[in-house]
Amino acid sequence: MRKIIVCTFLTLDGVMQAPGGPDEDAESGFEHGGWQKPVADDEVGAAIAGWYEHSDAMLLGRKTYDIFASYWPTADPGNPFTARMNSMHKYVASRTLTSVEWQNSTLLEGDIVDALRKLKASDGGNINVVGSGDLAQTLMRHDLVDEYRLTIHPVIIGTGKRLFADGVIPAALEPVSVSTTKGGTIVGVYRPNGKPSYDSY
């Protein structure tokens, strides 16, 4: 059974929208695109590289696929991520795309939840979900997330899409590893661990 791992960059107040640049995702008038680079550091880069060591595929929603497919095929070959991103297999979940042209990409067909369950049951390594906020919501609703790998950066944005948006199904999380970089970013790995428990003082 393959693991589906949600890999996401978050602000301290939980925003995941457009970490990579001002033009990445301006939906709903979002004006804070590109918030991650000023608060990232070398340790963050090393942690992100580690996310891919035991993964051989990515699972992407349509918007993230479009962003990546327009960037990585012509990205700087000196960037250590370029060859990795291009060579990994990409599974794309979309209701609107009819084909995918980026090398090693496969468009998932039919009911997306059924397709994802079959993907988890197939042979292979871990599958990283990168960005793809709407897809992550679907995965969480159907209990398909095996692990969260999060970088939580020391910046507050106030508006924007959130990974754990209103209406998310409550869940307890087991911390696998949590550390803080010299720049103040929390790098956390968590696994779902049933439902939350409640008590009082």
Short mmCIF file of C-alpha atoms in Angstrom, two decimals, residues 1-2 4 59 108 111-122 138-139 141-144:
data_model
loop_
_atom_site.label_atom_id
_atom_site.label_comp_id
_atom_site.label_asym_id
_atom_site.label_seq_id
_atom_site.Cartn_x
_atom_site.Cartn_y
_atom_site.Cartn_z
CA MET A 1 0.00 0.00 0.00
CA ARG A 2 1.45 3.35 -1.05
CA ILE A 4 -0.28 9.66 0.19
CA LEU A 59 -0.28 13.91 -7.00
CA LEU A 108 -6.58 10.27 -13.46
CA ASP A 111 -14.43 9.07 -10.12
CA ILE A 112 -11.49 10.76 -8.43
CA VAL A 113 -11.96 9.09 -5.04
CA ASP A 114 -12.06 5.64 -6.64
CA ALA A 115 -9.00 6.52 -8.72
CA LEU A 116 -7.10 7.65 -5.62
CA ARG A 117 -7.96 4.49 -3.71
CA LYS A 118 -6.70 2.38 -6.62
CA LEU A 119 -3.54 4.50 -6.76
CA LYS A 120 -2.87 3.91 -3.05
CA ALA A 121 -3.32 0.18 -3.56
CA SER A 122 -0.91 0.03 -6.51
CA THR A 138 -10.94 15.90 -1.00
CA LEU A 139 -8.24 13.61 0.36
CA ARG A 141 -12.72 14.25 3.57
CA HIS A 142 -12.25 10.68 2.38
CA ASP A 143 -9.56 9.68 4.92
CA LEU A 144 -6.92 9.22 2.21
#
